[in-house]
Coordinates of C-alpha atoms in Angstrom, one line a residue:
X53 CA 0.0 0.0 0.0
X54 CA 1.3 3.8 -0.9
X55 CA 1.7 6.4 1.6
X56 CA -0.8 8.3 -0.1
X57 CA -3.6 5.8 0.8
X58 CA -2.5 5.1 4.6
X59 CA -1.9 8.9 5.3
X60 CA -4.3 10.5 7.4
X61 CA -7.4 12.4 6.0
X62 CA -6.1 15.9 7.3
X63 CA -3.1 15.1 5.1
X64 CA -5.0 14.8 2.3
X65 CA -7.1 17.2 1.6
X66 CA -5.1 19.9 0.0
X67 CA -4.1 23.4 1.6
X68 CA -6.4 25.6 -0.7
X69 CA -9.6 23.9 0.2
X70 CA -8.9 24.2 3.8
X71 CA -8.3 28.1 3.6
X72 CA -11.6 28.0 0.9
X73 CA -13.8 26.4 3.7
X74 CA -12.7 28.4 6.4
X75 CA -13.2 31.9 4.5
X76 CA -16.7 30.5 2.9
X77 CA -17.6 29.3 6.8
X78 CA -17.2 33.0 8.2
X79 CA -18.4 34.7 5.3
X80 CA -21.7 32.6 4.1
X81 CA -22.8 32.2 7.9
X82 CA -23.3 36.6 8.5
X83 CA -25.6 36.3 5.5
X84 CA -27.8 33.3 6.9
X85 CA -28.2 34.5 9.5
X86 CA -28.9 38.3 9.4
X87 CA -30.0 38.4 5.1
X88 CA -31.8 35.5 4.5
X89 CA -33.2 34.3 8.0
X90 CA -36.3 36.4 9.4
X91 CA -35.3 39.3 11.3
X92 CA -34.7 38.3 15.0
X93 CA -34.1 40.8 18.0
X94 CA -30.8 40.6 18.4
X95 CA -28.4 43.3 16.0
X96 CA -25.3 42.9 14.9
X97 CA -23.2 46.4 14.0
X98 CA -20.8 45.0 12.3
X99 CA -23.8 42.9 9.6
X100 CA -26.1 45.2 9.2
X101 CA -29.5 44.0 7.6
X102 CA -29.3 46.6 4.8
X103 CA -25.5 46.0 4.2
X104 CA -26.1 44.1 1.2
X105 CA -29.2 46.1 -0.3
X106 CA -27.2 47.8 -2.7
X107 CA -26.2 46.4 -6.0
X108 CA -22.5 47.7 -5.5
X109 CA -22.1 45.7 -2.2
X110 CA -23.2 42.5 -3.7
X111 CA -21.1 42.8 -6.6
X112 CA -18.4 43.9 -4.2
X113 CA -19.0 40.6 -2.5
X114 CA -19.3 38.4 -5.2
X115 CA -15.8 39.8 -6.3
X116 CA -14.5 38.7 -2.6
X117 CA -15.8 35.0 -3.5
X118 CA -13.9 34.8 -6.6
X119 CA -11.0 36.4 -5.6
X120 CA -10.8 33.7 -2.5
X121 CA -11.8 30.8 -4.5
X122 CA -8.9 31.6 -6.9
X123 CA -6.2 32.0 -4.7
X124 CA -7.1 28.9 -3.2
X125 CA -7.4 26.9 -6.5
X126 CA -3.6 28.7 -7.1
X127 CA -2.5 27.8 -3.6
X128 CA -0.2 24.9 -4.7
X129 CA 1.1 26.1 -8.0
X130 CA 1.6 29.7 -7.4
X131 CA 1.8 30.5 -3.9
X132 CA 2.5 34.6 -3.7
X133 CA -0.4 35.8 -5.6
X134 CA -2.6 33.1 -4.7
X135 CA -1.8 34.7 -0.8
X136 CA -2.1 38.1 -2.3
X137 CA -5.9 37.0 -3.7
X138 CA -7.0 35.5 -0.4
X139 CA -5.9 38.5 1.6
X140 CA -7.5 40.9 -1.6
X141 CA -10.7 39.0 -1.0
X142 CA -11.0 39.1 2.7
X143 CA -10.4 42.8 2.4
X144 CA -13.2 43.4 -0.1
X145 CA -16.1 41.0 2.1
X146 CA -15.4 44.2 5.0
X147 CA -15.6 46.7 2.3
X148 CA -19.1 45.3 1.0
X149 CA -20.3 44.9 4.7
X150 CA -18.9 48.4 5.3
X151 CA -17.1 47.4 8.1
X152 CA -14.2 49.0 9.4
X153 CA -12.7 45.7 11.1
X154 CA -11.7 42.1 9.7
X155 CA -14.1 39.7 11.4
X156 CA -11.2 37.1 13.4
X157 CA -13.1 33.9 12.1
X158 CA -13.0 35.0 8.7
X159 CA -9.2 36.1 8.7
X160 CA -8.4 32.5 9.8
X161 CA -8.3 31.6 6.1
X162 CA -5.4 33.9 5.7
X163 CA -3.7 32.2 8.6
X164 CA -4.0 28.8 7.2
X165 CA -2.5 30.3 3.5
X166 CA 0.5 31.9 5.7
X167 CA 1.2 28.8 7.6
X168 CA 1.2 26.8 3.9
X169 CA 3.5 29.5 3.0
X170 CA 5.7 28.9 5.8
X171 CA 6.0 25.6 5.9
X172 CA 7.3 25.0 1.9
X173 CA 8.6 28.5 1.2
X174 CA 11.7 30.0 2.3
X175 CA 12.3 32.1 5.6
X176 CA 12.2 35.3 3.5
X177 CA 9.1 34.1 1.1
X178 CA 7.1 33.3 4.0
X179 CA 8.0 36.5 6.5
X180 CA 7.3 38.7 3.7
X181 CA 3.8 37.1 3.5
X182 CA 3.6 37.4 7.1
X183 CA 4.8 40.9 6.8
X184 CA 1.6 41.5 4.0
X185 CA -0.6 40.3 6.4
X186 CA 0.2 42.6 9.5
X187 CA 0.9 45.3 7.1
X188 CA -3.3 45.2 6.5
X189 CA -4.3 44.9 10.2
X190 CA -1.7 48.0 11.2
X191 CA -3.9 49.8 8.1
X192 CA -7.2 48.9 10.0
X193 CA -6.0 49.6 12.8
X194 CA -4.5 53.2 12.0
X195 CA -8.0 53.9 10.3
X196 CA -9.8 53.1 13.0
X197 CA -7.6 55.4 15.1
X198 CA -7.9 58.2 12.6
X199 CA -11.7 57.3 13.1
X200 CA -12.0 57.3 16.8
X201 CA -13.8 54.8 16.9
X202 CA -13.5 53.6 20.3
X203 CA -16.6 51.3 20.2
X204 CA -15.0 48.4 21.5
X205 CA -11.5 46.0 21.9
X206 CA -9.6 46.4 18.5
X207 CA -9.2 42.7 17.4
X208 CA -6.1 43.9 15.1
X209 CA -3.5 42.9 18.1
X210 CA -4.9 39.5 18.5
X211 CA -5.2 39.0 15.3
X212 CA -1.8 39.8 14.7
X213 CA -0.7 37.5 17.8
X214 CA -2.3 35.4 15.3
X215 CA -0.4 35.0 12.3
X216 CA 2.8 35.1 14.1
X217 CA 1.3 32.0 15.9
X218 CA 0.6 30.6 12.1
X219 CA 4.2 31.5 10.7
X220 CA 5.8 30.1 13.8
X221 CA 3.7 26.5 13.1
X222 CA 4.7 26.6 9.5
X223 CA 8.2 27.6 10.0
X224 CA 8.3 24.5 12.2
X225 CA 7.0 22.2 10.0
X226 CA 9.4 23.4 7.1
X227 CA 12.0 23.1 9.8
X228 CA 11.8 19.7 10.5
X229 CA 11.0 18.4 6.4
X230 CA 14.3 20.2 5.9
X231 CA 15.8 18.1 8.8
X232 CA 14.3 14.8 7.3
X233 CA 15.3 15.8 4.0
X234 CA 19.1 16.1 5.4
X235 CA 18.5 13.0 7.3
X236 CA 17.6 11.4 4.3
X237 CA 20.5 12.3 2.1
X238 CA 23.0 11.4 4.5
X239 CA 21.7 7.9 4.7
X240 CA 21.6 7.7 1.5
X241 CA 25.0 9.0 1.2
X242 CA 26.4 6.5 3.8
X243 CA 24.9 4.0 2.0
X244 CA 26.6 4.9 -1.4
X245 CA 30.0 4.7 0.3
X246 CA 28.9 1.3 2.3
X247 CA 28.2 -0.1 -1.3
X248 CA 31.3 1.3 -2.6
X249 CA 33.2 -0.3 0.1
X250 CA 31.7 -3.4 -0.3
X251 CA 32.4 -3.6 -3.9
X252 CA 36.0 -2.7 -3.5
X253 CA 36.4 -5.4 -0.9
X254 CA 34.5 -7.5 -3.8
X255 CA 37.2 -6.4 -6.4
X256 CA 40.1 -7.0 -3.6
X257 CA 38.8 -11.1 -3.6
X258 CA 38.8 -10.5 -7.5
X259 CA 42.4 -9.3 -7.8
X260 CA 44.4 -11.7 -5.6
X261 CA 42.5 -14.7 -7.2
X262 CA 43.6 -13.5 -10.4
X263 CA 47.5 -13.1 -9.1
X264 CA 47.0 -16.2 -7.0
X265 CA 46.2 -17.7 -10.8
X266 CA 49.0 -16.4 -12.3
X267 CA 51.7 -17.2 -9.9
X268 CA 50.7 -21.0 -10.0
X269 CA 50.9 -20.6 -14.2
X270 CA 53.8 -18.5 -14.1
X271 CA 55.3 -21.2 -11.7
X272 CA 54.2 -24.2 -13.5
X273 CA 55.6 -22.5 -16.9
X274 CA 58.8 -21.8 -15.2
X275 CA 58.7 -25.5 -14.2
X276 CA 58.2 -27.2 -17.5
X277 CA 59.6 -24.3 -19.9
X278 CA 62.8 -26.3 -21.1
X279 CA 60.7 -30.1 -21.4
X280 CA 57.1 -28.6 -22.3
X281 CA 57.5 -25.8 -24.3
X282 CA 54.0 -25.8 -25.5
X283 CA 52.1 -26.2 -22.3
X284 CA 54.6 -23.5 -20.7
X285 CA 53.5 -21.2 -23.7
X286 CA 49.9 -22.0 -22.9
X287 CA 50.3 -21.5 -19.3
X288 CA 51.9 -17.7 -20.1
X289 CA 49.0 -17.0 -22.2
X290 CA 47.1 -17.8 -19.5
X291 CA 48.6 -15.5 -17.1
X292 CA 48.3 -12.7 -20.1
X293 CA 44.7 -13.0 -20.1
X294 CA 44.4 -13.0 -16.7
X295 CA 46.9 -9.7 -16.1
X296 CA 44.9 -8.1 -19.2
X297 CA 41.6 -8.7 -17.4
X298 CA 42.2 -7.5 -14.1
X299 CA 43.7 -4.8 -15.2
X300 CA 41.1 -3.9 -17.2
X301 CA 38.8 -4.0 -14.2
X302 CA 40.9 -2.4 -11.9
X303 CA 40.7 0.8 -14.2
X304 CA 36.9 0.5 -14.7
X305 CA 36.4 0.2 -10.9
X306 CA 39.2 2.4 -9.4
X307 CA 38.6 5.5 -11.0
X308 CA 35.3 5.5 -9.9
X309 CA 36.0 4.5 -6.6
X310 CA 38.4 7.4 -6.2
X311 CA 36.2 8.4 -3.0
X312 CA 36.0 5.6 -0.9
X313 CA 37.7 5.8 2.4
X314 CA 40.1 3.2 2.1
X315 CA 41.2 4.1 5.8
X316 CA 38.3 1.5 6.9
X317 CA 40.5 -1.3 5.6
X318 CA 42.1 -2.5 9.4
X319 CA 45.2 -4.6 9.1
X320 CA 43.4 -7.3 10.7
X321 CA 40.5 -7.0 7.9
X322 CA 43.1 -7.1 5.2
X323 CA 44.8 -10.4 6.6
X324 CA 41.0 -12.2 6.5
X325 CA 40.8 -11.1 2.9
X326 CA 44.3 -12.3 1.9
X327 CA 43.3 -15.9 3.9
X328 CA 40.1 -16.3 1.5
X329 CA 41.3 -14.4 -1.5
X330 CA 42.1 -17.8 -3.8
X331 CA 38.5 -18.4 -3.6
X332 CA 36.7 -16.6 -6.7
X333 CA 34.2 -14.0 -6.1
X334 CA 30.0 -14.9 -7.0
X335 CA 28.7 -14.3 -10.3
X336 CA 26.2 -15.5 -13.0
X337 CA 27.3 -19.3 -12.3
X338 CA 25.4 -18.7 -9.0
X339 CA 22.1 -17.7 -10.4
X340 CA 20.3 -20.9 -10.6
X341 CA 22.0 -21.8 -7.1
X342 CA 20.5 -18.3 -5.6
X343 CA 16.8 -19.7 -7.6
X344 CA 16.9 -23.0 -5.8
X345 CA 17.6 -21.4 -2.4
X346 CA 15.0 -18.9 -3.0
X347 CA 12.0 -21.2 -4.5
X348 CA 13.1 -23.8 -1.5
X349 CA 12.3 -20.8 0.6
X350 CA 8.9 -20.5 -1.1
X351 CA 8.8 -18.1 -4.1
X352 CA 9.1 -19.5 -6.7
X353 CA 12.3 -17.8 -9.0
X354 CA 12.5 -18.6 -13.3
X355 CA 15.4 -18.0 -14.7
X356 CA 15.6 -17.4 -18.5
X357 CA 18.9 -16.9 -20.5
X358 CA 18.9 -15.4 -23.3
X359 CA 22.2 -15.2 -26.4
X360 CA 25.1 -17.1 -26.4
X361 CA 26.6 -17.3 -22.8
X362 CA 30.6 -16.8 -22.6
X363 CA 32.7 -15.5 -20.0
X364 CA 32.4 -12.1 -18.8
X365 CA 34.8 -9.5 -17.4
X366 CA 35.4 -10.1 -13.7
X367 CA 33.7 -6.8 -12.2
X368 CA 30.8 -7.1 -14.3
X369 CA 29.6 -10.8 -14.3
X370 CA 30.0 -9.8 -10.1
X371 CA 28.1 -6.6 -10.2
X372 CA 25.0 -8.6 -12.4
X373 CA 25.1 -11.2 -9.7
X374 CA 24.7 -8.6 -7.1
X375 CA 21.7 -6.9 -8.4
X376 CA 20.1 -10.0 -9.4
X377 CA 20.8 -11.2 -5.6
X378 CA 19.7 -7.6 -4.3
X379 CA 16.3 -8.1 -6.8
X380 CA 15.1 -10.9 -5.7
X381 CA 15.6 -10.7 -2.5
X382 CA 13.4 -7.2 -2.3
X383 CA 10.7 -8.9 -4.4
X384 CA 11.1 -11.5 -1.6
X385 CA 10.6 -9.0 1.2
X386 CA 8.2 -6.7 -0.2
X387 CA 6.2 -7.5 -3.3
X388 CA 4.4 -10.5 -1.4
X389 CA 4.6 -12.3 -4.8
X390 CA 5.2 -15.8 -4.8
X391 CA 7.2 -16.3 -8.2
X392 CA 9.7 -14.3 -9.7
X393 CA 11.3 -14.2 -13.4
X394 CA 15.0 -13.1 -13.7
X395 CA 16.1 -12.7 -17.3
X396 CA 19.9 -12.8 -18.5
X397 CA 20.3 -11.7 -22.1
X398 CA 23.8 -11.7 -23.7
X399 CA 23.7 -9.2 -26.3
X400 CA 26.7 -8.5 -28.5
X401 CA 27.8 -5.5 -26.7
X402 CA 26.3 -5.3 -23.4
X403 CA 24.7 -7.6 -20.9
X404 CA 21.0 -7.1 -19.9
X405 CA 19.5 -7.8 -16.8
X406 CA 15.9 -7.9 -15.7
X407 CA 13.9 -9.1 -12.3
X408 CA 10.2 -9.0 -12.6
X409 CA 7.8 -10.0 -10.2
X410 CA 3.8 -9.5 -10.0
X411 CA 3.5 -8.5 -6.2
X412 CA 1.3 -6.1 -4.8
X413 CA 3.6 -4.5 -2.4
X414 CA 5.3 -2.2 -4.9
X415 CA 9.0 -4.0 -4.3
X416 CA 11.3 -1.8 -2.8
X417 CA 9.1 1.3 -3.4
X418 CA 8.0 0.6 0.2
X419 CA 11.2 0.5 1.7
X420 CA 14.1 3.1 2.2
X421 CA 15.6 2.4 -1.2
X422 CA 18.7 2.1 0.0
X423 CA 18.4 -1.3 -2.3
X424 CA 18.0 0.9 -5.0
X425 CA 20.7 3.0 -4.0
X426 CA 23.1 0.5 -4.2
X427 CA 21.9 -1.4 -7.6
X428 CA 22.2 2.2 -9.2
X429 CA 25.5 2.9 -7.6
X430 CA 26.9 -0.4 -9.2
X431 CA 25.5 0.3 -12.5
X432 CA 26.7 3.7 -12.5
X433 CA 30.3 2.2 -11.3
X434 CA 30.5 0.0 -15.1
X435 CA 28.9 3.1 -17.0
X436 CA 25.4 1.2 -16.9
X437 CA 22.1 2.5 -17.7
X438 CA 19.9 1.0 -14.5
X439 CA 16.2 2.0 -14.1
X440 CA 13.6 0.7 -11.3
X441 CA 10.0 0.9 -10.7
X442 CA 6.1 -0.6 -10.4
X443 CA 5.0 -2.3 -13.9
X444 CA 1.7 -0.8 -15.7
X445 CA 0.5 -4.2 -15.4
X446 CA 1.1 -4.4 -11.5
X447 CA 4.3 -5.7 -9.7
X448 CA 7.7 -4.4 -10.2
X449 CA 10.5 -4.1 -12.3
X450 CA 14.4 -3.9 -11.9
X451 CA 16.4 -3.4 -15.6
X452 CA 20.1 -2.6 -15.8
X453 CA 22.4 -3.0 -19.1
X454 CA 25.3 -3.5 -18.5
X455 CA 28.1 -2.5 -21.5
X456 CA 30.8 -5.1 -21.9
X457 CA 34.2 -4.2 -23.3
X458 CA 35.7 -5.4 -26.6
X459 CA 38.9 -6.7 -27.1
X460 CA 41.5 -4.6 -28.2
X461 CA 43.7 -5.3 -31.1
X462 CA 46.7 -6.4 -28.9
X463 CA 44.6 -9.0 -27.0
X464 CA 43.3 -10.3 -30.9
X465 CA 46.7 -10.3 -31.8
X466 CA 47.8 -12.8 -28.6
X467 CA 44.6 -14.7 -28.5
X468 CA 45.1 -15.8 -32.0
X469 CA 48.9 -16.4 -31.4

């Protein structure tokens, strides 16, 4: 299930409509009650029965409606003016009552625009709206100074306390998204450089299994060079390949690994990895091993390969294995499917990698991404195109394509020696 579905109702309902129903609650309920109900014996100065006998005033008020209901409608997309309509309209609903104060109940719509302001404008957008709004009560309040009208408690003070009270609760709330937001992008930062880590400790396994290779070849051709000449000449070519694919990988991967901390790597941790680094690192061979785990763990996971399988480059036959392994294992956690297709296709220049699955949980759209994170960070790594996200049809859908590097002339030139 979204967020959207599980948040609360308040949530929901969108910032202009909650500033349109309270302006339209304080300014439809003056006219029930003293223009269209029968006249009663209490008197209100401030709605005067006649206040809306003249055409001028009811077109004046009308105006107020529209001007309201369009900065509401424009609350989201264009914040400013919409403000600048809301506080426009409330204005004009005093003139066309001729009153010489803003009724408190009806100015609460302009609090709930500021506070909306506040909360996804900057500091200076939102205290310059907050500004605009005390800027009209100090007017009312200076004309009604100039009037001497001392007919009662000026309601411009409190409804100044007001708004500062509204700019305080949106500043808040802006406040602590931005914190999130921070939050957010540090974890997500932390877990670049985890996965970077990782795959570096991946391509340290890689590297001293391919020199653990060639010192056994270079030591068995040193061995039989004068009797064998032929297998010692295999076993150099050998160690060529191997020499010309790690270092291939080693360029791919190190220059883009230029910002790991490689201070992490304790002695201690380096002597583990030197004890286990003759065994070779996971890749495709391990699919259909990770399928049987997975379907013995009750989803069912299809593989289908697709082109002519051969061997792949070190770094990336690894880096599909781990998004493959990273794939189904969200669909396994989230989607609450129970099957899963993962499709290999060897193209002639690049490697293509998809996991499907027909789940309703939305895959890893329901979890912190940092899955996500790292697939994209290891596609990124091998200048791969990697995309992720709910199918049309329902369920969801990792793709990465992964390009695989030709041979250059040289290595044609000793292959075919």
């Amino acid at each position: 299930m979204s967020a959207s579905v599980s948040s609360p109702l308040l949530k929901r309902i969108p910032p202009g409509l909650w500033t349109a129903l309270a302006w339209f609650a304080a300014a439809v309920e003056p006219i029930v009650e003293y223009v269209v109900m029968p006249p009663r014996p209490t008197y209100s100065p401030n709605f005067p029965r006649d206040g809306l006998d003249s055409l001028g005033a009811r077109a004046l008020l009308a105006l107020a409606f529209v001007l309201v209901l369009a900065g509401s409608a424009a609350l989201r997309r264009s914040t400013t003016p919409a403000y600048a309509l809301v506080i426009a309209g409330t204005v004009a609903s005093t003139v066309a009552w001729r009153q010489d104060e803003i009724p408190p109940l009806q100015f609460l719509a302009v609090d709930v625009a500021l506070c909306y302001i506040a909360a996804i404008r900057s500091r200076r957008s939102s205290l310059t709206a907050a500004a605009g709004a005390l800027g009209v009560l100090t007017c009312y309040f200076m004309m009604r100074l100039l009037m001497g009208d001392d007919s009662g408690i000026a309601p411009e003070p409190f409804l100044a306390l007001t708004v500062v009270i509204a700019w305080l609760i949106g500043n808040s709330v802006h406040q602590a998204r931005a914190h999130t937001e921070e939050l957010y992008a540090r974890a997500a930062a932390e877990a670049v450089t985890a996965e970077r880590l990782r795959i570096a400790r991946e391509m340290h396994d890689t590297v001293a299994h391919s020199i653990g290779i060639i010192a056994l070849q270079a030591g068995a051709a040193a061995r039989v060079i004068e009797t064998q000449p032929a297998k010692a000449r295999e076993a150099m070519l050998t160690v060529e390949k191997a020499g010309r694919e790690t270092l291939s990988g080693l360029r791919r991967m190190l220059g883009a690994l230029r910002q790991a901390d490689q201070n992490q790597e304790g002695t201690g941790q380096d002597h583990g990895l030197a004890q286990a680094s003759l065994q070779p690192a996971a890749g495709l061979a391990d699919v259909e091993r990770l399928a049987a785990t997975t379907t013995a763990a009750g989803v069912r996971v299809e593989v289908c390969w697709q082109g002519r399988r051969r061997p792949l480059p070190a770094d990336i036959d690894l880096a599909a294995f781990r998004i493959v392994q990273e794939s189904v294992t969200n669909a396994v956690r989230h989607s609450g499917a129970d099957s899963c297709l993962v499709r290999v296709e060897y193209r002639a220049d690049e490697l293509a990698v998809e996991v499907s699955d027909r789940g309703k949980g939305g895959g890893t759209t329901t979890d912190t991404g940092y899955g996500l994170i790292g697939m994209r960070e290891r596609a990124a790594l091998l200048r791969g195109d990697f995309t992720a996200g709910p199918r049309p049809g329902g369920g969801f859908l990792v793709a990465v394509r992964l390009p695989i590097p030709t041979m250059t002339e040289a290595e044609e030139k000793a292959r075919a020696i």
